[in-house]
Amino acid sequence: WMPPFDGQAMIIGHQHFITFDGTMYSATGDCTYLLARDFVDGNFTVLLKYYPENSRVPGRVAKSMIIQLGQSYIEIFPDDGSVFLNGQAVDLPLILEGGEVIARRVDDVITVEDEKALRVSCHLYYDVCTVKINGWYFGNTAGLLGTYNNEPGDDLMKPRGQVTSNVAQFMKKWETTRGCKAPVKVHSEQAAVGSEGYKMCETYFKDDDSPLAEGFWQEHPEPYFDLCLRHMATPGIEPRQAICNVSMAYLMQLKKYSITARLPSECYTCAVPGGVTLMPGEFGDVMPSEPSCSSMDIVLVVEEDACHADVVRELDSTMRLVDKELVSAGFSNNRFALVGFGHGSGYNSMPHVRTARGNIFFESHSLPLATQKMRLDTPTNPEGREVKKDVFDAIRYASVLPFRPFVHKAIIVVACADCKEEESELSYSDIQTQLLDQGITLHFVSDKRIEVRKSIIKGKGIYGLDADSVYGSKDVSQKLLLGQPDLRPQVAVAKDICIALAQEVHGSFFSSAMLRSDTKNWKTVFARRVVKSLNTLQQLGGAHDYCKRCECTHGPDVRPHVVCRPCRPLPPKVPLALYTAED
């Protein structure tokens, strides 16, 4: 016997349900309800919990998805992206149950997955959660998401096996909260014929010219048209938001059949600060005011390895100092993000976001929440397989995170691994071009030493360098960092293409070996070098050259966002000294 395809069910908003076998209904309650459970072996349970008195986002009914796998109870709040494990707030990613269960956030999607059982994914922006279960559980489940037996007729089955057509009664029977007296409300209201909402539903679920029409032959659109009309009747909802919620659900259904379709154009519009609205694929040159350019987004890209665990533990205080120096220089409201890579323990080997308080970007004081679960141990590798540590891929991953439109941008790489172009699918020129086009400065930190040629001091007191200057202990007293440009032609560094790349994109290289021996001064000089990049960029681009070319685009999560680049990207910087320590 071969199992059928995986089953997929959905919750759209707080009130619409699509069962594994395709039955649709709309209802809400104030309690906790069983969505699905493995009633044979008890391998998983999925619950939906309403919080009627505790709305986290104005205008939205607060709810959570609770997934029980083994001894782990993971609760996702789609409204604000927060996640709880066994009642305690946690940040992602999480690896649980001996590596069998992974909870992660990629872009705007939070996923909890056990490959052998199920995957629960919540698209935060579109407010659509999917529950996908392995085909081996065919006929073994029940709850608000139905029976998963290819028989829609018994989807509204009560816990004792009776089938009903009464949605309120059905939902009430699957309550798991003892003593919950709240009634269930069934939503049957629809948008009025001829209203804006009605016309939008008609355009996208009845018209052959709809961008969703690619899937009409496989997934009949009529039930989604009715669902769309009910969603349009939700009090306070905007028609554009409603059509995007339902269209996203339809798109998720089409993915089961490997059918690619597009969301309505209304779902891809981007609002650029200053009152400009861009359509998908549309570019616009914007001249933001000077204050809007006085913030910075910094992404830390950190190799997760025991080789520099002591250095990683210093990141929290280092970034607080960077933030302090930025504020002193007039750059406020700065944000930080953390990307890990290269540990070699499955998921942790690939680039991945580590959140703080459920957010991809956060304030500097929240960085310890993101770093506390980093894998800084030596991975067990009994098979002796080579661990992939693609620094270029990690930089690329960081470069497409959701930066704010007009802020200054920087990536700080902290790694032990060498940058090897031959081991990456990306070329040096690809990464260089992307960073320059996006206006992203790169700073590279590794344990490679900086040496001074023909000198008895052998680099003593030198922390870092860029294309023009050298920075060390002598520069701690320089509030406006200049460094020692006269010394730049005399220094040599290891042959690592990331060191060259950082200099060419107007950034710097700092040796973490000196951080270990002169911690306080190293941090001070490094922080000021990060700030110096901002002054350098303004000088090279013109003191008042704030022009940004903005585009409305989207990533794999299909959430629209604005990507702004300099109208006139800076050319690559050629270092004064090109030779290395190996010359």
Coordinates of C-alpha atoms in Angstrom, one line a residue:
W1 CA 0.0 0.0 0.0
M2 CA 1.3 3.4 -1.0
P3 CA 0.1 6.5 1.0
P4 CA -1.7 9.3 -0.9
F5 CA -0.2 12.7 -1.4
D6 CA 0.4 14.8 1.7
G7 CA -2.7 16.5 3.1
Q8 CA -2.9 20.3 3.3
A9 CA -5.4 22.4 5.2
M10 CA -5.5 26.2 5.9
I11 CA -6.7 28.9 8.3
I12 CA -7.2 32.3 6.6
G13 CA -7.4 35.2 8.9
H14 CA -9.1 34.3 12.2
Q15 CA -12.3 32.8 10.8
H16 CA -12.0 30.9 7.6
F17 CA -11.1 27.2 7.4
I18 CA -10.2 24.9 4.5
T19 CA -10.1 21.2 5.5
F20 CA -7.6 18.6 4.2
D21 CA -10.4 17.4 1.9
G22 CA -11.4 20.9 0.7
T23 CA -14.4 21.7 2.7
M24 CA -14.7 25.5 3.5
Y25 CA -16.5 27.2 6.4
S26 CA -16.2 30.4 8.4
A27 CA -16.6 30.6 12.1
T28 CA -15.0 32.0 15.3
G29 CA -15.0 31.3 19.0
D30 CA -13.2 32.5 22.1
C31 CA -11.7 29.2 23.2
T32 CA -9.0 26.7 22.2
Y33 CA -9.9 24.2 19.5
L34 CA -8.4 21.1 18.1
L35 CA -7.4 21.5 14.5
A36 CA -5.8 18.2 13.8
R37 CA -4.4 15.2 15.8
D38 CA -2.9 11.9 15.1
F39 CA -5.5 9.7 16.8
V40 CA -3.6 6.4 16.2
D41 CA -0.1 7.0 17.6
G42 CA -0.4 10.5 19.0
N43 CA 2.6 11.8 17.1
F44 CA 1.2 15.3 16.7
T45 CA -1.5 17.7 17.8
V46 CA -2.3 21.1 16.4
L47 CA -4.5 23.6 18.2
L48 CA -6.0 27.0 17.5
K49 CA -6.3 29.3 20.4
Y50 CA -8.2 32.6 20.4
Y51 CA -7.3 35.6 22.7
P52 CA -10.4 37.7 22.5
E53 CA -9.3 40.1 25.3
N54 CA -5.7 40.5 24.2
S55 CA -5.4 41.8 20.7
R56 CA -1.7 42.1 19.8
V57 CA -2.3 44.1 16.6
P58 CA -5.2 46.7 16.4
G59 CA -8.0 45.6 14.2
R60 CA -7.0 41.9 14.3
V61 CA -8.5 39.1 16.4
A62 CA -5.5 37.6 18.4
K63 CA -5.0 33.9 17.8
S64 CA -2.2 31.4 18.0
M65 CA -1.3 28.1 16.5
I66 CA -0.1 25.5 19.0
I67 CA 1.9 22.5 17.7
Q68 CA 2.7 19.6 20.0
L69 CA 5.5 17.3 18.8
G70 CA 7.0 14.9 21.4
Q71 CA 7.5 16.9 24.6
S72 CA 7.6 20.2 22.8
Y73 CA 4.7 22.6 22.7
I74 CA 5.4 25.4 20.1
E75 CA 3.0 28.4 20.0
I76 CA 3.1 30.7 17.0
F77 CA 1.4 34.1 17.1
P78 CA 0.9 35.1 13.5
D79 CA -0.2 38.7 14.4
D80 CA 3.3 39.7 15.6
G81 CA 5.6 36.8 14.8
S82 CA 6.4 35.9 18.4
V83 CA 7.0 32.2 19.3
F84 CA 6.7 30.4 22.6
L85 CA 8.2 27.0 23.6
N86 CA 6.5 25.3 26.5
G87 CA 5.1 28.6 27.6
Q88 CA 8.4 30.6 27.4
A89 CA 9.1 33.2 24.7
V90 CA 11.9 32.0 22.4
D91 CA 13.7 33.2 19.3
L92 CA 14.3 31.2 16.1
P93 CA 15.6 28.9 14.9
L94 CA 14.9 26.1 17.3
I95 CA 16.1 22.5 16.9
L96 CA 14.1 20.2 19.1
E97 CA 13.4 16.5 19.8
G98 CA 16.9 15.4 19.0
G99 CA 17.0 17.3 15.7
E100 CA 13.7 15.8 14.5
V101 CA 11.8 19.1 14.9
I102 CA 12.9 22.5 13.4
A103 CA 11.2 25.8 14.0
R104 CA 12.5 28.6 11.8
R105 CA 11.7 31.9 10.2
V106 CA 12.5 32.6 6.6
D107 CA 11.6 36.1 5.4
D108 CA 8.0 36.5 6.6
V109 CA 7.1 32.9 7.1
I110 CA 7.4 30.9 10.4
T111 CA 7.5 27.2 10.0
V112 CA 7.5 24.3 12.4
E113 CA 8.4 21.0 10.8
D114 CA 8.8 17.3 11.6
E115 CA 9.6 15.7 8.3
K116 CA 8.0 12.4 9.3
A117 CA 4.8 14.0 10.5
L118 CA 3.8 17.5 9.5
R119 CA 4.7 21.1 8.7
V120 CA 2.9 24.1 10.0
S121 CA 3.7 27.4 8.2
C122 CA 2.3 30.8 8.9
H123 CA 2.6 33.6 6.4
L124 CA 2.6 36.6 8.7
Y125 CA 1.8 39.4 6.1
Y126 CA -1.0 37.5 4.4
D127 CA -2.4 36.0 7.6
V128 CA -2.6 32.5 6.1
C129 CA -1.5 29.4 8.1
T130 CA -1.1 26.0 6.4
V131 CA -1.1 22.6 8.1
K132 CA 0.5 19.9 5.9
I133 CA 0.6 16.3 7.1
N134 CA 2.4 13.3 5.8
G135 CA 0.4 10.9 3.6
W136 CA 1.0 8.1 6.1
Y137 CA -1.6 9.7 8.4
F138 CA -4.3 9.3 5.8
G139 CA -7.5 8.5 7.7
N140 CA -5.9 8.9 11.1
T141 CA -6.8 12.5 11.9
A142 CA -9.8 14.5 13.0
G143 CA -10.6 18.0 14.2
L144 CA -11.6 21.3 12.8
L145 CA -9.5 20.6 9.7
G146 CA -11.4 17.4 8.9
T147 CA -10.7 13.8 8.6
Y148 CA -8.2 13.6 5.6
N149 CA -9.7 10.6 3.9
N150 CA -10.7 12.1 0.5
E151 CA -14.3 12.2 1.6
P152 CA -15.4 15.8 2.1
G153 CA -18.8 14.6 3.2
D154 CA -17.6 13.6 6.7
D155 CA -15.3 16.6 7.3
L156 CA -17.7 18.0 9.9
M157 CA -17.4 14.9 12.1
K158 CA -17.7 15.3 15.9
P159 CA -15.3 13.6 18.3
R160 CA -17.7 10.6 18.8
G161 CA -18.0 10.1 15.0
Q162 CA -21.3 11.8 14.3
V163 CA -21.4 13.9 11.1
T164 CA -23.2 17.2 11.3
S165 CA -24.0 20.1 9.0
N166 CA -24.2 22.5 11.9
V167 CA -20.9 24.4 11.8
A168 CA -21.4 26.0 15.2
Q169 CA -22.2 22.7 16.9
F170 CA -19.2 21.0 15.1
M171 CA -16.7 23.7 16.2
K172 CA -18.1 23.7 19.8
K173 CA -17.5 19.9 20.1
W174 CA -13.8 20.3 19.3
E175 CA -13.2 22.8 22.1
T176 CA -10.3 21.7 24.4
T177 CA -10.7 24.4 27.0
R178 CA -12.6 23.1 30.0
G179 CA -15.5 25.3 31.1
C180 CA -15.4 27.6 28.1
K181 CA -18.9 29.0 27.8
A182 CA -18.3 31.3 24.9
P183 CA -20.6 30.7 21.9
V184 CA -19.4 30.0 18.4
K185 CA -20.2 32.6 15.7
V186 CA -20.7 31.3 12.2
H187 CA -19.9 33.9 9.5
S188 CA -22.2 33.8 6.5
E189 CA -22.4 37.4 5.6
Q190 CA -21.1 38.3 2.1
A191 CA -20.0 41.5 0.3
A192 CA -23.0 43.2 -1.4
V193 CA -23.4 42.6 -5.1
G194 CA -21.9 45.5 -7.0
S195 CA -19.6 46.6 -4.1
E196 CA -15.9 47.2 -4.6
G197 CA -15.2 44.0 -2.7
Y198 CA -17.7 42.0 -4.8
K199 CA -16.1 43.2 -8.0
M200 CA -12.6 42.3 -6.9
C201 CA -13.7 38.8 -6.0
E202 CA -15.4 38.5 -9.4
T203 CA -12.3 39.8 -11.2
Y204 CA -9.9 37.4 -9.6
F205 CA -11.9 34.2 -9.1
K206 CA -14.3 34.3 -12.2
D207 CA -12.4 36.1 -14.9
D208 CA -10.2 34.1 -17.3
D209 CA -7.8 37.0 -17.4
S210 CA -7.1 36.7 -13.7
P211 CA -3.5 36.1 -12.7
L212 CA -4.8 33.1 -10.8
A213 CA -6.5 31.6 -13.8
E214 CA -3.4 29.3 -14.4
G215 CA -4.9 27.0 -11.8
F216 CA -8.6 27.2 -12.5
W217 CA -8.6 23.9 -14.3
Q218 CA -7.1 22.1 -11.4
E219 CA -8.4 23.9 -8.3
H220 CA -12.0 25.0 -8.9
P221 CA -12.2 28.8 -8.1
E222 CA -16.0 28.9 -7.2
P223 CA -15.5 28.0 -3.5
Y224 CA -12.8 30.6 -3.2
F225 CA -15.1 33.2 -4.8
D226 CA -17.7 32.5 -2.1
L227 CA -14.9 32.5 0.6
C228 CA -13.7 35.8 -0.9
L229 CA -17.2 37.4 -0.5
R230 CA -17.4 36.3 3.1
H231 CA -13.9 37.6 3.8
M232 CA -14.8 41.0 2.2
A233 CA -17.7 41.2 4.7
T234 CA -15.3 41.1 7.7
P235 CA -15.8 44.3 9.7
G236 CA -13.1 46.9 9.1
I237 CA -11.2 45.0 6.5
E238 CA -9.9 46.8 3.4
P239 CA -10.9 45.2 0.0
R240 CA -7.2 45.1 -1.1
Q241 CA -6.2 43.2 2.1
A242 CA -9.1 40.8 1.8
I243 CA -8.4 39.9 -1.8
C244 CA -4.7 39.3 -1.0
N245 CA -5.5 37.0 1.9
V246 CA -7.8 34.8 -0.1
S247 CA -5.6 34.9 -3.2
M248 CA -2.6 33.8 -1.1
A249 CA -4.6 30.8 0.2
Y250 CA -5.5 29.9 -3.4
L251 CA -1.8 30.2 -4.4
M252 CA -0.8 27.9 -1.6
Q253 CA -3.3 25.3 -2.8
L254 CA -1.9 25.5 -6.3
K255 CA 1.6 24.8 -5.0
K256 CA 0.3 21.2 -4.2
Y257 CA 0.0 20.7 -7.9
S258 CA 3.3 22.5 -8.8
I259 CA 1.3 25.2 -10.6
T260 CA 2.7 28.7 -10.6
A261 CA 0.4 31.7 -10.6
R262 CA 0.6 35.3 -9.5
L263 CA -1.2 37.3 -6.9
P264 CA -3.3 40.2 -8.0
S265 CA -1.3 43.3 -8.7
E266 CA -3.0 45.0 -5.7
C267 CA -1.0 42.7 -3.5
Y268 CA 2.3 43.9 -4.7
T269 CA 2.0 47.6 -4.3
C270 CA 4.7 49.3 -2.1
A271 CA 4.4 52.6 -0.2
V272 CA 7.7 54.5 -0.3
P273 CA 8.1 57.1 2.5
G274 CA 7.2 60.5 1.2
G275 CA 3.9 59.5 -0.3
V276 CA 5.1 57.6 -3.4
T277 CA 3.4 54.3 -4.3
L278 CA 5.1 51.8 -6.6
M279 CA 3.6 49.0 -8.6
P280 CA 5.3 45.6 -8.9
G281 CA 8.5 45.9 -11.0
E282 CA 8.2 49.7 -11.1
F283 CA 11.2 51.9 -10.3
G284 CA 11.1 55.4 -9.0
D285 CA 13.9 57.9 -8.2
V286 CA 13.3 59.4 -4.8
M287 CA 15.1 62.2 -3.1
P288 CA 14.5 61.6 0.6
S289 CA 15.1 64.3 3.1
E290 CA 18.4 64.3 5.1
P291 CA 16.8 63.1 8.4
S292 CA 15.4 60.0 6.7
C293 CA 19.0 59.0 5.8
S294 CA 20.2 59.3 9.3
S295 CA 19.7 55.7 10.4
M296 CA 21.5 52.5 9.7
D297 CA 20.6 48.8 9.3
I298 CA 23.5 46.4 10.1
V299 CA 23.4 42.7 9.5
L300 CA 25.9 40.5 11.4
V301 CA 26.9 37.4 9.4
V302 CA 28.5 35.0 11.9
E303 CA 30.0 31.6 11.3
E304 CA 28.7 29.2 14.0
D305 CA 31.8 27.4 15.1
A306 CA 33.9 26.8 18.3
C307 CA 36.9 28.3 16.5
H308 CA 36.0 31.8 17.6
A309 CA 33.4 31.3 20.3
D310 CA 35.2 33.9 22.5
V311 CA 35.0 36.5 19.7
V312 CA 31.3 35.8 19.1
R313 CA 30.6 36.3 22.8
E314 CA 32.0 39.9 22.5
L315 CA 29.6 40.8 19.7
D316 CA 26.8 42.0 22.1
S317 CA 29.0 44.7 23.7
T318 CA 30.7 45.5 20.4
M319 CA 27.4 46.2 18.6
R320 CA 26.2 48.3 21.5
L321 CA 29.3 50.4 21.1
V322 CA 28.8 50.6 17.4
D323 CA 25.3 51.9 18.1
K324 CA 26.6 54.4 20.6
E325 CA 29.1 55.8 18.1
L326 CA 26.4 56.0 15.4
V327 CA 24.2 58.0 17.7
S328 CA 27.1 60.3 18.6
A329 CA 27.6 60.9 14.9
G330 CA 23.9 61.8 14.4
F331 CA 22.5 58.4 13.2
S332 CA 19.6 57.3 15.4
N333 CA 17.0 54.5 15.3
N334 CA 19.6 52.0 14.1
R335 CA 18.7 48.3 13.7
F336 CA 20.6 45.1 13.8
A337 CA 20.0 41.6 12.4
L338 CA 21.9 38.3 12.8
V339 CA 22.5 35.6 10.2
G340 CA 24.2 32.4 11.2
F341 CA 25.9 29.9 8.9
G342 CA 28.5 27.1 8.7
H343 CA 28.0 25.0 11.8
G344 CA 27.7 21.7 10.0
S345 CA 24.8 20.3 12.0
G346 CA 22.1 20.1 9.3
Y347 CA 20.0 23.2 9.2
N348 CA 22.6 25.4 10.9
S349 CA 25.1 24.9 8.1
M350 CA 23.0 27.0 5.7
P351 CA 22.5 30.8 6.2
H352 CA 19.6 31.4 8.5
V353 CA 18.1 34.3 10.4
R354 CA 18.3 34.3 14.2
T355 CA 15.5 36.5 15.6
A356 CA 15.2 38.6 18.7
R357 CA 11.7 39.0 20.2
G358 CA 10.3 37.5 17.0
N359 CA 11.9 40.2 14.8
I360 CA 14.4 39.9 12.0
F361 CA 15.7 43.4 12.7
F362 CA 16.0 44.7 16.3
E363 CA 17.7 47.3 18.5
S364 CA 21.3 46.6 19.7
H365 CA 20.3 45.8 23.2
S366 CA 18.2 42.9 22.0
L367 CA 21.2 41.2 20.3
P368 CA 21.9 38.8 23.2
L369 CA 18.5 37.3 22.6
A370 CA 19.5 36.4 19.1
T371 CA 23.1 35.2 19.9
Q372 CA 22.3 33.1 23.0
K373 CA 21.3 30.0 21.1
M374 CA 24.1 30.1 18.5
R375 CA 25.9 26.8 17.9
L376 CA 29.4 27.5 19.1
D377 CA 30.4 23.9 19.7
T378 CA 32.3 21.6 17.5
P379 CA 29.8 19.7 15.4
T380 CA 29.9 15.9 15.6
N381 CA 30.7 14.6 12.1
P382 CA 31.0 10.8 12.4
E383 CA 30.8 10.3 8.7
G384 CA 33.7 12.6 8.1
R385 CA 31.8 14.6 5.5
E386 CA 33.0 18.1 4.6
V387 CA 31.0 20.9 6.1
K388 CA 30.0 23.6 3.6
K389 CA 31.0 27.1 4.7
D390 CA 30.1 29.3 1.8
V391 CA 30.8 32.8 3.1
F392 CA 29.7 34.3 -0.3
D393 CA 26.3 32.6 0.0
A394 CA 25.9 34.0 3.5
I395 CA 26.7 37.5 2.4
R396 CA 24.2 37.2 -0.5
Y397 CA 21.6 35.9 1.9
A398 CA 22.2 38.9 4.2
S399 CA 22.1 41.4 1.4
V400 CA 18.4 40.5 0.5
L401 CA 17.0 40.9 4.0
P402 CA 14.3 43.6 4.4
F403 CA 16.4 46.7 4.8
R404 CA 14.5 49.9 5.3
P405 CA 14.2 52.1 2.2
F406 CA 16.5 55.1 2.8
V407 CA 18.8 54.0 5.6
H408 CA 22.5 53.3 5.3
K409 CA 23.4 49.6 5.1
A410 CA 26.3 47.5 6.3
I411 CA 27.1 43.8 6.6
I412 CA 29.6 42.7 9.2
V413 CA 31.0 39.2 8.6
V414 CA 32.6 37.3 11.5
A415 CA 34.2 34.1 10.4
C416 CA 37.0 31.6 10.7
A417 CA 36.6 30.0 7.4
D418 CA 38.5 31.2 4.3
C419 CA 36.5 32.8 1.5
K420 CA 37.0 30.4 -1.5
E421 CA 35.4 31.4 -4.7
E422 CA 35.8 27.9 -6.2
E423 CA 33.7 26.4 -3.4
S424 CA 30.8 28.8 -4.0
E425 CA 28.1 29.0 -6.7
L426 CA 28.6 32.8 -6.6
S427 CA 31.5 34.6 -8.1
Y428 CA 33.6 37.4 -6.6
S429 CA 32.3 39.9 -9.2
D430 CA 28.6 38.9 -8.5
I431 CA 29.0 39.7 -4.8
Q432 CA 31.0 42.8 -5.4
T433 CA 28.4 44.2 -7.9
Q434 CA 25.5 43.3 -5.7
L435 CA 27.0 45.1 -2.6
L436 CA 28.0 48.2 -4.6
D437 CA 24.6 48.4 -6.4
Q438 CA 22.7 48.1 -3.2
G439 CA 24.9 50.6 -1.4
I440 CA 26.0 48.0 1.2
T441 CA 29.3 48.4 3.0
L442 CA 31.1 45.2 4.0
H443 CA 33.3 44.8 7.1
F444 CA 35.1 41.5 7.5
V445 CA 36.4 40.2 10.9
S446 CA 38.6 37.1 11.1
D447 CA 41.6 35.8 13.1
K448 CA 44.0 36.4 10.3
R449 CA 46.8 38.7 11.4
I450 CA 48.1 42.0 9.9
E451 CA 51.8 42.3 9.5
V452 CA 54.1 45.2 9.0
R453 CA 56.8 44.7 6.4
K454 CA 60.4 45.4 7.4
S455 CA 59.5 46.4 10.9
I456 CA 60.6 45.2 14.3
I457 CA 57.1 45.6 15.7
K458 CA 55.5 43.0 13.4
G459 CA 52.1 44.6 13.4
K460 CA 51.9 45.1 17.2
G461 CA 48.9 47.3 18.0
I462 CA 47.4 47.2 14.5
Y463 CA 43.7 46.2 14.6
G464 CA 42.5 46.6 11.1
L465 CA 42.8 48.3 7.7
D466 CA 40.9 49.5 4.7
A467 CA 41.9 50.6 1.2
D468 CA 43.4 53.8 2.4
S469 CA 44.5 53.5 6.0
V470 CA 45.5 51.3 8.9
Y471 CA 43.9 51.4 12.3
G472 CA 45.3 50.5 15.7
S473 CA 45.8 51.3 19.3
K474 CA 47.3 54.7 18.4
D475 CA 44.0 55.8 17.0
V476 CA 41.8 55.2 20.1
S477 CA 42.0 58.9 21.0
Q478 CA 40.9 60.0 17.5
K479 CA 37.2 60.9 17.8
L480 CA 37.1 61.5 14.1
L481 CA 38.9 58.4 12.9
L482 CA 41.7 59.0 10.4
G483 CA 44.0 56.0 11.1
Q484 CA 47.5 55.9 9.8
P485 CA 47.4 56.2 6.0
D486 CA 51.2 56.5 5.8
L487 CA 51.5 53.0 7.1
R488 CA 49.0 51.5 4.7
P489 CA 51.6 50.6 1.9
Q490 CA 53.7 48.8 4.6
V491 CA 51.2 46.3 5.9
A492 CA 50.5 42.9 4.6
V493 CA 47.5 40.6 5.1
A494 CA 46.7 37.0 4.4
K495 CA 45.5 36.1 0.9
D496 CA 41.7 36.0 1.5
I497 CA 39.3 37.3 -1.1
C498 CA 36.9 38.5 1.5
I499 CA 39.6 40.9 2.8
A500 CA 40.0 42.3 -0.6
L501 CA 36.2 42.4 -1.2
A502 CA 35.6 44.4 2.0
Q503 CA 38.1 47.0 1.0
E504 CA 36.8 47.3 -2.6
V505 CA 33.2 48.0 -1.4
H506 CA 34.4 50.8 0.9
G507 CA 34.5 48.7 4.1
S508 CA 37.3 47.3 6.2
F509 CA 39.1 44.2 7.5
F510 CA 39.8 43.8 11.3
S511 CA 41.8 41.0 12.9
S512 CA 40.0 39.3 15.7
A513 CA 43.4 38.1 17.0
M514 CA 43.9 41.6 18.3
L515 CA 40.4 41.7 19.9
R516 CA 41.6 38.9 22.1
S517 CA 44.6 40.8 23.4
D518 CA 43.3 44.4 23.5
T519 CA 39.5 44.1 23.7
K520 CA 38.3 47.5 24.8
N521 CA 40.4 49.6 22.4
W522 CA 39.8 47.2 19.5
K523 CA 36.0 47.6 19.9
T524 CA 36.3 51.4 20.1
V525 CA 38.3 51.7 16.9
F526 CA 36.2 49.1 15.0
A527 CA 33.0 51.0 16.0
R528 CA 34.4 54.3 14.7
R529 CA 35.5 52.6 11.5
V530 CA 31.9 51.5 10.9
V531 CA 30.8 55.1 11.4
K532 CA 33.6 56.4 9.2
S533 CA 32.1 54.4 6.2
L534 CA 29.0 56.6 6.4
N535 CA 31.1 59.8 6.2
T536 CA 33.1 58.3 3.3
L537 CA 30.1 57.4 1.3
Q538 CA 28.6 60.9 1.7
Q539 CA 31.8 62.5 0.6
L540 CA 32.3 60.3 -2.4
G541 CA 28.6 60.6 -3.5
G542 CA 28.4 64.3 -2.7
A543 CA 27.5 65.9 0.6
H544 CA 23.8 66.1 -0.4
D545 CA 23.5 63.3 -2.8
Y546 CA 20.7 61.3 -1.2
C547 CA 19.0 60.1 -4.5
K548 CA 17.7 56.6 -4.2
R549 CA 16.3 54.4 -7.0
C550 CA 13.5 52.4 -5.4
E551 CA 11.8 49.3 -6.7
C552 CA 8.7 47.4 -5.6
T553 CA 9.7 43.7 -5.4
H554 CA 9.1 40.6 -3.4
G555 CA 11.0 37.5 -2.2
P556 CA 10.0 33.9 -1.9
D557 CA 7.5 34.8 0.8
V558 CA 5.6 36.9 -1.8
R559 CA 5.4 39.9 0.6
P560 CA 6.0 43.2 -1.2
H561 CA 8.8 45.3 0.0
V562 CA 10.8 48.3 -1.2
V563 CA 14.4 47.9 -2.3
C564 CA 16.3 51.2 -2.6
R565 CA 19.7 51.6 -4.2
P566 CA 21.9 54.6 -4.7
C567 CA 21.0 56.4 -8.0
R568 CA 24.7 56.6 -8.6
P569 CA 26.5 53.5 -7.1
L570 CA 30.0 54.1 -6.0
P571 CA 32.8 52.5 -8.0
P572 CA 35.0 49.8 -6.4
K573 CA 37.8 51.1 -4.2
V574 CA 41.3 50.0 -5.2
P575 CA 43.5 49.5 -2.1
L576 CA 46.7 51.4 -2.0
A577 CA 48.6 48.2 -1.3
L578 CA 47.6 45.0 -3.1
Y579 CA 50.3 42.6 -1.9
T580 CA 49.6 40.2 0.9
A581 CA 51.6 38.4 3.6
E582 CA 52.3 35.6 1.2
D583 CA 53.9 37.7 -1.5

